[in-house]
XYZ file of C-alpha atoms in Angstrom:
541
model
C 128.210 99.062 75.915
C 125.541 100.223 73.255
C 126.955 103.702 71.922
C 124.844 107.350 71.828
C 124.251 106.711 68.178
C 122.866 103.232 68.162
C 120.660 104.215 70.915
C 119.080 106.988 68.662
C 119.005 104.743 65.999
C 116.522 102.747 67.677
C 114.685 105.353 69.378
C 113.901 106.497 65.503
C 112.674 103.030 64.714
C 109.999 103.271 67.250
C 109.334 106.675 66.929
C 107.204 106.160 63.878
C 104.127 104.334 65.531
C 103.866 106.215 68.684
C 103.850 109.568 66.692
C 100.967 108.054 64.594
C 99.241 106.737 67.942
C 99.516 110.202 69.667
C 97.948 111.751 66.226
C 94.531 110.292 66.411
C 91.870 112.197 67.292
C 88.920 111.252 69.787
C 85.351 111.787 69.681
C 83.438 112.985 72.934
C 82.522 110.365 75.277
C 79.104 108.855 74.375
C 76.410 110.056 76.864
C 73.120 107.824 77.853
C 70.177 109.580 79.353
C 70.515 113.476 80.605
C 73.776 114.681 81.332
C 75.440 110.717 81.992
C 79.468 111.729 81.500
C 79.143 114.805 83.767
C 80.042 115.577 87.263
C 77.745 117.708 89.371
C 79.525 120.299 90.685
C 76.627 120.498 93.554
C 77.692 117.051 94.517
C 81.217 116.444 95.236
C 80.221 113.008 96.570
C 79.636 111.561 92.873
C 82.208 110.201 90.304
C 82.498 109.501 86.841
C 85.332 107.034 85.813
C 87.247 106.004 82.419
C 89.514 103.331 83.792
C 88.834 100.158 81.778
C 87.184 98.404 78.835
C 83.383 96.738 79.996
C 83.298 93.172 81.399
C 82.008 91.080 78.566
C 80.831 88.457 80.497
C 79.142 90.498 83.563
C 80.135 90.943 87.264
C 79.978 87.040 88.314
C 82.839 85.849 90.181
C 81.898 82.284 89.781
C 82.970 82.781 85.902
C 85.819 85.368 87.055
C 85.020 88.485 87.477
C 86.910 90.342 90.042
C 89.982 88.462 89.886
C 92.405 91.485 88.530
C 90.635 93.667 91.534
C 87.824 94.278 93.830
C 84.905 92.158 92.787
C 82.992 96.278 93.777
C 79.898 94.215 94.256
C 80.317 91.196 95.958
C 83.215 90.509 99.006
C 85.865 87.894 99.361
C 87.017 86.042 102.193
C 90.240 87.607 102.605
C 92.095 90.413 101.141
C 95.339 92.075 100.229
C 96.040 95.783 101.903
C 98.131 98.274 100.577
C 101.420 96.720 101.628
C 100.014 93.403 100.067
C 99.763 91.626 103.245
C 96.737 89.394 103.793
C 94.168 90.971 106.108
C 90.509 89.623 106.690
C 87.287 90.810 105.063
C 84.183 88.302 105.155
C 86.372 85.774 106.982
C 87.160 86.602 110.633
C 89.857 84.261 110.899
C 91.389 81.157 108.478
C 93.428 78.127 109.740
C 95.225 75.377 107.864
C 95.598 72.122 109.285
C 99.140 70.831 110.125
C 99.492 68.628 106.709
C 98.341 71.511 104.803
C 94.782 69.802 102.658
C 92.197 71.649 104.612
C 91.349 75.110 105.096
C 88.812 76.242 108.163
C 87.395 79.940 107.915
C 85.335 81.778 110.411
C 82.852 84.104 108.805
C 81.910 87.703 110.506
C 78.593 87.633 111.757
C 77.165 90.519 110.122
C 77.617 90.529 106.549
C 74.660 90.994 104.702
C 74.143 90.891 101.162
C 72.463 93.686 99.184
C 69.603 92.803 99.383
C 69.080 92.420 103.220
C 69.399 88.314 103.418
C 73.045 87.634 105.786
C 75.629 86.048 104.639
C 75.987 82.472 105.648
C 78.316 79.289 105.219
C 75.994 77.778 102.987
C 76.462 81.137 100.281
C 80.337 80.393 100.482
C 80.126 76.762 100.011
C 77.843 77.268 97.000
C 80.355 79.913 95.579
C 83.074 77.595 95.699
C 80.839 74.557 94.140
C 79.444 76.621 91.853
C 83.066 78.028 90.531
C 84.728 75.049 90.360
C 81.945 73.804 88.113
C 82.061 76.259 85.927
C 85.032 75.309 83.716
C 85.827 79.178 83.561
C 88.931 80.813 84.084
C 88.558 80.092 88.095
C 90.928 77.095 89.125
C 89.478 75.290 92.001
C 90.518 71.981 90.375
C 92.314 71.193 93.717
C 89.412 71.500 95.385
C 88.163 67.877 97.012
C 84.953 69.518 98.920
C 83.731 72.544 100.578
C 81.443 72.255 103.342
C 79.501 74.830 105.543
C 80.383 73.073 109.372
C 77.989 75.573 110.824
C 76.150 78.633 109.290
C 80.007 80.865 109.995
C 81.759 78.085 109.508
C 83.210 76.955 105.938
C 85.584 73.870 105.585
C 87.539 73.130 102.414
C 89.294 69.947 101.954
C 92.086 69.881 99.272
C 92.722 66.609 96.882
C 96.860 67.503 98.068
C 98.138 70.793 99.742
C 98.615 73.490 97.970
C 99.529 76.814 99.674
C 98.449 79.225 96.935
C 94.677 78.192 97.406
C 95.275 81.157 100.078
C 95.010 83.193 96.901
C 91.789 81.791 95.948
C 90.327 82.975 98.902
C 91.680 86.485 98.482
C 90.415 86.266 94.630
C 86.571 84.877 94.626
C 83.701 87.380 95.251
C 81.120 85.526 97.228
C 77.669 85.385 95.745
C 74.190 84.444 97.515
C 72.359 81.380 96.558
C 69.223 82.322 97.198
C 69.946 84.881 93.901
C 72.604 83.223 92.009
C 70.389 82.595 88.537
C 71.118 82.660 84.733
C 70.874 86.581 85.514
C 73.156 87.407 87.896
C 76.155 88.724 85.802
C 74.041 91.378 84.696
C 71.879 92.339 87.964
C 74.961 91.458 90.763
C 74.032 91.108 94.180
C 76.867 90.878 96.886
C 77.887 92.484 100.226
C 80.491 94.612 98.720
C 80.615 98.367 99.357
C 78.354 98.988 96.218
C 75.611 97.642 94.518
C 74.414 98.241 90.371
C 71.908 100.754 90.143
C 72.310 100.960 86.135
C 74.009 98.967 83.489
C 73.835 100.478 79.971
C 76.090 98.088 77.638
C 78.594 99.386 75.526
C 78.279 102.830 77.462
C 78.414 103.248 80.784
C 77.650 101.286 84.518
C 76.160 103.655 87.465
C 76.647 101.834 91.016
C 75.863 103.509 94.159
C 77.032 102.796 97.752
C 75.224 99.767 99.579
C 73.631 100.940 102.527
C 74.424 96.963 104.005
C 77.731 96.783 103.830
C 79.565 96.138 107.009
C 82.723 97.726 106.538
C 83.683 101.830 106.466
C 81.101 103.389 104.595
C 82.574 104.924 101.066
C 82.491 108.517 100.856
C 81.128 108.380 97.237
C 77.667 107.311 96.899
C 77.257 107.545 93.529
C 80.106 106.173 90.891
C 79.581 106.022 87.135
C 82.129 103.933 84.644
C 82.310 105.134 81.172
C 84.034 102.495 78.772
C 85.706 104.591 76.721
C 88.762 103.782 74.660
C 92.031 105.080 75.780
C 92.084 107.962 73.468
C 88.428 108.595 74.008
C 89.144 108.863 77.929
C 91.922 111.453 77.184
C 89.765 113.073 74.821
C 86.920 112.901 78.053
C 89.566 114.320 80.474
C 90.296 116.891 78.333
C 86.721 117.936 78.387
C 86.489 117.595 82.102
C 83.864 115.520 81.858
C 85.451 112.581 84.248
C 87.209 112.211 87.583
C 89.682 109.597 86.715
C 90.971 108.476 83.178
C 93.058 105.693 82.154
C 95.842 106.492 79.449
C 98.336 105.345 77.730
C 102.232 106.280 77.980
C 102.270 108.433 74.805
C 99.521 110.661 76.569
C 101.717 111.181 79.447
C 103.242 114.448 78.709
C 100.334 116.273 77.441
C 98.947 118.333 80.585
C 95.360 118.736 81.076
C 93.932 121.647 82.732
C 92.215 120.527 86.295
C 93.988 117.506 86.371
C 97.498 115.491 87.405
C 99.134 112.533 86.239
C 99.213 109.751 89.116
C 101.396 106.343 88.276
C 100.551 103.152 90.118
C 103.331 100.876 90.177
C 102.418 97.202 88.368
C 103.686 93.791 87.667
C 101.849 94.385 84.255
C 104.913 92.856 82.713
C 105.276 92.651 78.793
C 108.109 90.008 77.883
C 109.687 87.752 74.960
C 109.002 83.893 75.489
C 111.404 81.829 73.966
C 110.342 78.294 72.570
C 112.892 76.367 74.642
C 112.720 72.777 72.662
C 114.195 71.826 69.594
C 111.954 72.040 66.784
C 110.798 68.480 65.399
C 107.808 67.810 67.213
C 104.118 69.110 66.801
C 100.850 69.458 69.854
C 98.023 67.449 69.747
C 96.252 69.925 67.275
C 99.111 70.021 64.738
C 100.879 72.721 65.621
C 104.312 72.786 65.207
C 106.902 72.526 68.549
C 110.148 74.382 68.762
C 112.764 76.771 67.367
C 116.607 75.526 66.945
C 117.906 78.963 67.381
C 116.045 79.660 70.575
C 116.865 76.228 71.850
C 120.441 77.471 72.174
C 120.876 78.909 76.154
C 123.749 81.252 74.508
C 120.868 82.957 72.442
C 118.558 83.371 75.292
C 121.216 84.667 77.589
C 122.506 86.674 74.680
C 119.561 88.676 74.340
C 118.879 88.951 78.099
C 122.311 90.668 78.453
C 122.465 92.910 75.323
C 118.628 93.892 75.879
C 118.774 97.772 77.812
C 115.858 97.314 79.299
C 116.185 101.319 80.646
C 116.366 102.133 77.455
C 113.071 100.797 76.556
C 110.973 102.200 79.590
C 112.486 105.733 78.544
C 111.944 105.277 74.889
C 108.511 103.020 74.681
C 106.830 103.651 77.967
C 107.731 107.200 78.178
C 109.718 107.109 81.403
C 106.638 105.485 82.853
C 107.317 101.873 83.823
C 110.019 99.711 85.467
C 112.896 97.456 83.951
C 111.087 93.990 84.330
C 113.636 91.090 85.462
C 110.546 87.894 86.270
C 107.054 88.187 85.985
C 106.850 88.874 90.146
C 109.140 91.892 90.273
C 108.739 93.641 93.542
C 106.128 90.764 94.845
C 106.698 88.825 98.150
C 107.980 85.675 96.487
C 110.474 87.742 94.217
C 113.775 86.207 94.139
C 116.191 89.296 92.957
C 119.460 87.098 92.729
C 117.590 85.815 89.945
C 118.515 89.422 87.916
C 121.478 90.321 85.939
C 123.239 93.179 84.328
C 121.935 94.283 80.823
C 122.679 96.583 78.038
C 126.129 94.946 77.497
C 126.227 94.102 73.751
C 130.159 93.238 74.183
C 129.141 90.764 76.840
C 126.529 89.162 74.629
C 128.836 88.872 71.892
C 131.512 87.070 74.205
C 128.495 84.510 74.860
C 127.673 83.921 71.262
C 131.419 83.271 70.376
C 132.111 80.910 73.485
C 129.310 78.934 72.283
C 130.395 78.571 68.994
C 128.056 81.682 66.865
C 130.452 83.155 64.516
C 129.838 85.328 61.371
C 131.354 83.392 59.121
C 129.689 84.196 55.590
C 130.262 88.145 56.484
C 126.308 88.578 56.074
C 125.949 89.910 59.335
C 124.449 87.432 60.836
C 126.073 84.508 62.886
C 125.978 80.959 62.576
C 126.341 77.711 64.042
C 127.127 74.748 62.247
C 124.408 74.920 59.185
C 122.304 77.534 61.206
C 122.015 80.695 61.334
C 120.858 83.339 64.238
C 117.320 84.385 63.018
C 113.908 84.009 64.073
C 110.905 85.921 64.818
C 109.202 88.162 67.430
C 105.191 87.898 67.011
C 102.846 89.907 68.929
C 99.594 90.753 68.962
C 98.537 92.888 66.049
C 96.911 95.644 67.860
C 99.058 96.484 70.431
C 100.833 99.609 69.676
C 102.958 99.257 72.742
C 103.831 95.543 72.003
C 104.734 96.529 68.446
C 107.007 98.722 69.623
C 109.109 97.064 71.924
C 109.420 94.619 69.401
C 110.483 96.641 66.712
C 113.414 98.179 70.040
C 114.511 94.698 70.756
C 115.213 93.593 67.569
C 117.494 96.646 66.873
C 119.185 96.100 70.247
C 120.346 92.480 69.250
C 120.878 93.001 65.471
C 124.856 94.838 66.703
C 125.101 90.581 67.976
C 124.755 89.255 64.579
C 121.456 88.145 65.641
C 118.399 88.558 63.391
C 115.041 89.292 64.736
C 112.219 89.306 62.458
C 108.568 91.344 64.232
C 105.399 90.576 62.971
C 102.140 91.115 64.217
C 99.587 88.836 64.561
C 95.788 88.045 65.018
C 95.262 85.895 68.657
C 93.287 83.338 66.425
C 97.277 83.020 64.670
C 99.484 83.544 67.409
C 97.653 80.532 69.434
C 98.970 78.551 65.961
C 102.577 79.546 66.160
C 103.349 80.574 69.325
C 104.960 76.756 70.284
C 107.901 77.572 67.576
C 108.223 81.393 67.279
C 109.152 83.841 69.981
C 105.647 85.794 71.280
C 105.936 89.185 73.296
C 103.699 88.231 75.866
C 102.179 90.376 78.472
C 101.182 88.596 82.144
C 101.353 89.769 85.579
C 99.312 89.105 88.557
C 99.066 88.676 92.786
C 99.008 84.936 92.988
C 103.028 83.044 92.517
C 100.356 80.538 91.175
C 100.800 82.267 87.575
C 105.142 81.892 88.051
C 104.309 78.260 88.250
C 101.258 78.269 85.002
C 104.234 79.801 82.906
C 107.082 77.565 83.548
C 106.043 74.336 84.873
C 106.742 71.425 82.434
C 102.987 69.915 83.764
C 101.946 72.855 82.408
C 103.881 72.996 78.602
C 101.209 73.676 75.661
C 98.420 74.133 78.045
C 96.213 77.028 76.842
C 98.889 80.089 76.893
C 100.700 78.551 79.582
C 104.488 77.641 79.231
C 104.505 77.906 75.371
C 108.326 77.187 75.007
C 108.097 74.154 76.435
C 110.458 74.787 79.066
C 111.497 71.805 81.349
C 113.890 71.961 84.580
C 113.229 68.867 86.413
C 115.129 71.409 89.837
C 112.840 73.779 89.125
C 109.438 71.376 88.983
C 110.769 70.269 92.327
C 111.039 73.300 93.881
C 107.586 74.151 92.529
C 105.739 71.057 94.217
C 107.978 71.937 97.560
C 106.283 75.490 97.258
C 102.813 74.423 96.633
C 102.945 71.354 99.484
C 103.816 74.227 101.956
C 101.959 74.677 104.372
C 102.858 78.354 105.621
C 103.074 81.645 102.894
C 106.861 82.056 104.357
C 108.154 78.726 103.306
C 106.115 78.387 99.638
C 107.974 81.512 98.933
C 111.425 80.365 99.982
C 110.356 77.809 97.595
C 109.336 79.928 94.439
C 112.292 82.057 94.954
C 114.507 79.459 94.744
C 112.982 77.953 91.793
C 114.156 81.345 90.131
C 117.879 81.055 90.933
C 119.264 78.542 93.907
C 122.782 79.420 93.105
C 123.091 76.507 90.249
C 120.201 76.599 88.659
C 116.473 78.192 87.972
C 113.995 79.805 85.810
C 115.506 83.357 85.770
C 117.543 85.252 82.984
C 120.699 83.959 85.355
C 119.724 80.444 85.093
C 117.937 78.663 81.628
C 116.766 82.420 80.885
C 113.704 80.812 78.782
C 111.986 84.275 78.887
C 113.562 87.489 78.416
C 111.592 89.975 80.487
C 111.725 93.688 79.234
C 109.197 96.072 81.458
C 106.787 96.517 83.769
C 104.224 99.356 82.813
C 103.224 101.882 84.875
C 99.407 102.060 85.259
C 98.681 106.145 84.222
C 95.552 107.781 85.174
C 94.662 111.725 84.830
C 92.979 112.252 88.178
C 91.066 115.370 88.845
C 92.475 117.972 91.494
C 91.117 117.487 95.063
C 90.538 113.750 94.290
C 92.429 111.240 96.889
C 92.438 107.987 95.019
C 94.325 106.490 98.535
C 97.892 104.487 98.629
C 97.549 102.221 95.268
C 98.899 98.515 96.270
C 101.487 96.840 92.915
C 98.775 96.644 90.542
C 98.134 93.171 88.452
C 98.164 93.123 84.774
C 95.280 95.984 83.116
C 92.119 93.489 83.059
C 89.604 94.345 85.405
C 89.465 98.215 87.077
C 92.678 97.866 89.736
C 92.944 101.266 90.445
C 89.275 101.122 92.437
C 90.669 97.983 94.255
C 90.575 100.803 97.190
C 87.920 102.607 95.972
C 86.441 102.993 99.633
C 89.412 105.015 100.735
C 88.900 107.395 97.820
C 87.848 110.970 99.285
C 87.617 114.518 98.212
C 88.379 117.874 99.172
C 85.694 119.983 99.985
């Protein structure tokens, strides 16, 4: 087990950036128009916000938006609660047919959109069509046809059954066809519980409750988003001039006068992919395919095991996060078996020598055969949170003989070498659909998908088993099992291609008397999760 010392030893490695990152000073919020970044105190029924970065491309689901949270201005057809079960919202009721390859949803009779026109079959086909055209970041590539049978009647009929197309229909915000045009994402309308009253780029977006929406009506009529940096939206807090502000972990522990720190739980997960082939080959572009070292299982595993991935939530996130053991911790299709003991550095050692890694130069450094343990950790340049768990990992494993290089990188580089170098990655989201995008072999060089190339011809099988499903219960027998099945899987117990570290906590400063509701697991930071329930919000009066 890792001693006291070498535990401070890497605590002081990290130390460094945070203190820098907790040194910089903010600048007051920007304000647009009289008085934008403050809260009347005469109306306790209006809120100002700092809980995201601005949606570059708009508020159009048919090009994404929404899919990390409530769409705010536009409603889906179904919907997680709280507990993350599925519950109805536009849809009244959904049924699959027996061989699973077509979905039948009743629509409520009195939606209406913004606007005043109702919401009709015809508005949810066109969604669909419209998305799956769009060759954005929607998937609807399983999609055969979408009809509208009658005008609350939508039928979708699926090139092969796939049970997490339930997941597109909790994920797409439906939009009206009558006002779908080249300016939607910019003026939204939607039968949401709010509608855009202002949108002042690069500052701020002022919504206001729609007076047509169907469901409870929201207790604040008046919201206003500020995108403001993190520090910015500490600096904001500490000027009491929002409600809610989203901050890092290294702002945790500084109190602010008014308000309290409130952690939602996520599967925001931050983790090392290993490349998984051999090198020798290159993608389509170029690129070069593969890392010897990391094709070893005993390096994997090694890491996995000497990793303490306690350690790093206390030292990096602050106490404010969760060891991370898969991508779907805590999520219905979590497969736990799949989990194993870390911090052991004596155990990892045992690994590397049973497999043949022995220090036989006295350099420090292992080796088998002709090569030696090294490679490196890349991550994303300006991620101060990334940088440091990369800097804690590598002196975790260097005790193993194993030598960890960290380097920061531009995207535009990483998407270059992230086939033959180990990338901390971050991922994390409601639908088992992204479990499958990251370790699938259909899916190996694909965009950011399944970068290491992994390939377990078990685990592909019990992939197309869970998507053919045709209930939620057995797809997730399915996806658990492609994690660990006793033999085999896609866990740090079975190939162990990844080597997941933590889940962050999602931290907001929320202003005293301010309910912000129960907070379902929230998804990785893009989007605004925390307003997911922003209808439930209240305030003391």
């Amino acid at each position: 087990m890792r001693t006291k010392r070498s535990k401070r030893a890497w605590l002081s490695v990290l130390a460094m950036p945070l203190l820098l990152a907790s040194c910089v000073q903010s600048s007051p919020p920007a304000e647009s128009g009289a008085n934008a970044g403050a809260t009347s105190d005469a109306d306790a029924r209006e809120l100002v916000l700092a809980v995201g970065a601005e949606p570059d491309a708009g508020f159009d689901p048919t090009t994404g938006w929404g899919r990390y949270g409530s769409p705010l201005f536009q409603s889906t057809l179904l919907k997680y609660d709280a507990d993350l079960q599925v519950v109805t919202d536009l849809a009244t009721t959904y049924e699959v047919s027996e061989d699973g390859g077509a979905w039948t949803v009743t629509l409520r009779d009195d939606a209406t959109f913004s606007d005043g026109r109702p919401v009709t079959a015809e508005d949810v086909r066109y969604t669909f069509e419209t998305a799956a055209a769009s060759g954005s970041v929607v998937d609807l590539t399983i999609l055969e046809s979408v009809s509208a049978v009658d005008p609350h009647t939508v039928r979708f009929e699926l090139k092969r059954p796939q049970s997490t197309f339930l997941h597109t229909l909790l994920a797409t915000g439906i939009v009206p066809k009558h006002a779908h045009d080249e300016h939607y994402a910019s003026r939204p309308i939607g039968s949401g519980p709010y509608r855009m009253a202002q949108w002042d780029r690069g500052q701020q977006l002022i919504v206001e409750a729609n007076p047509q929406y169907y469901g409870p009506k929201p207790y604040f009529e008046k919201v206003t988003f500020l995108f403001l940096s993190e520090d910015a939206a500490f600096a904001a807090a500490q000027a009491g001039t929002v409600d809610v502000a989203y901050i890092p972990a290294m702002f945790s522990r500084r109190e602010v006068p008014g308000m309290r720190l409130e952690a939602a739980q996520s599967v925001d997960n931050r983790g090392i992919m290993f490349p998984y082939a051999p090198s020798g080959s290159v993608t389509a572009s170029g690129d070069p395919i593969g890392n010897d070292v990391t094709a070893d299982p005993a390096i994997r595993k090694a890491v996995n095991v000497a990793i303490s991935r306690e350690a790093l939530v206390t030292g990096v996130l602050e106490g404010h996060g969760t060891p991370a053991h898969s991508a779907v911790d805590g999520l219905p299709w979590w497969n736990p078996e799949g989990a194993i003991e870390d911090g052991d550095v004596e155990a990892a050692k045992k690994l590397l020598e049973e497999a043949g890694w022995e220090d036989r130069d006295g350099d420090g450094i292992v080796e088998k055969g002709s090569l030696k343990a090294e490679f490196t950790l890349l991550y994303p340049s300006n991620d101060v949170t990334r940088q440091s768990l990369a800097l804690a990992v590598s002196d975790m494993i260097r005790p193993l003989g194993i030598e960890i290089a960290v380097d920061g990188k531009s995207w535009d580089e990483l998407r270059k070498l992230m086939y033959s170098n180990a990338v901390l990655f971050g991922w994390g989201s409601h639908d088992p659909l992204e479990m499958y995008n990251l370790y699938s072999s259909k899916l190996a060089g694909v965009d950011l998908f399944n970068t290491g190339f992994y390939k377990n011809d078990a685990v592909d099988e019990y992939f197309d088993k869970a998507l053919a499903a045709t209930t939620t219960e057995e797809a997730n027998e399915y996806w658990k099992k492609a994690q660990w099945d006793g033999r085999t899987g896609l866990s740090a117990r079975g190939d162990a291609p990844w080597a997941w570290l933590v889940n962050l906590d999602h931290l907001y400063l929320v202003k005293d008397g301010l309910n912000i509701g129960k907070q379902k697991i929230h998804p990785h930071g893009h989007g605004w999760p925390v307003t997911d329930n922003l209808v439930e919000w209240t305030r003391d009066e």
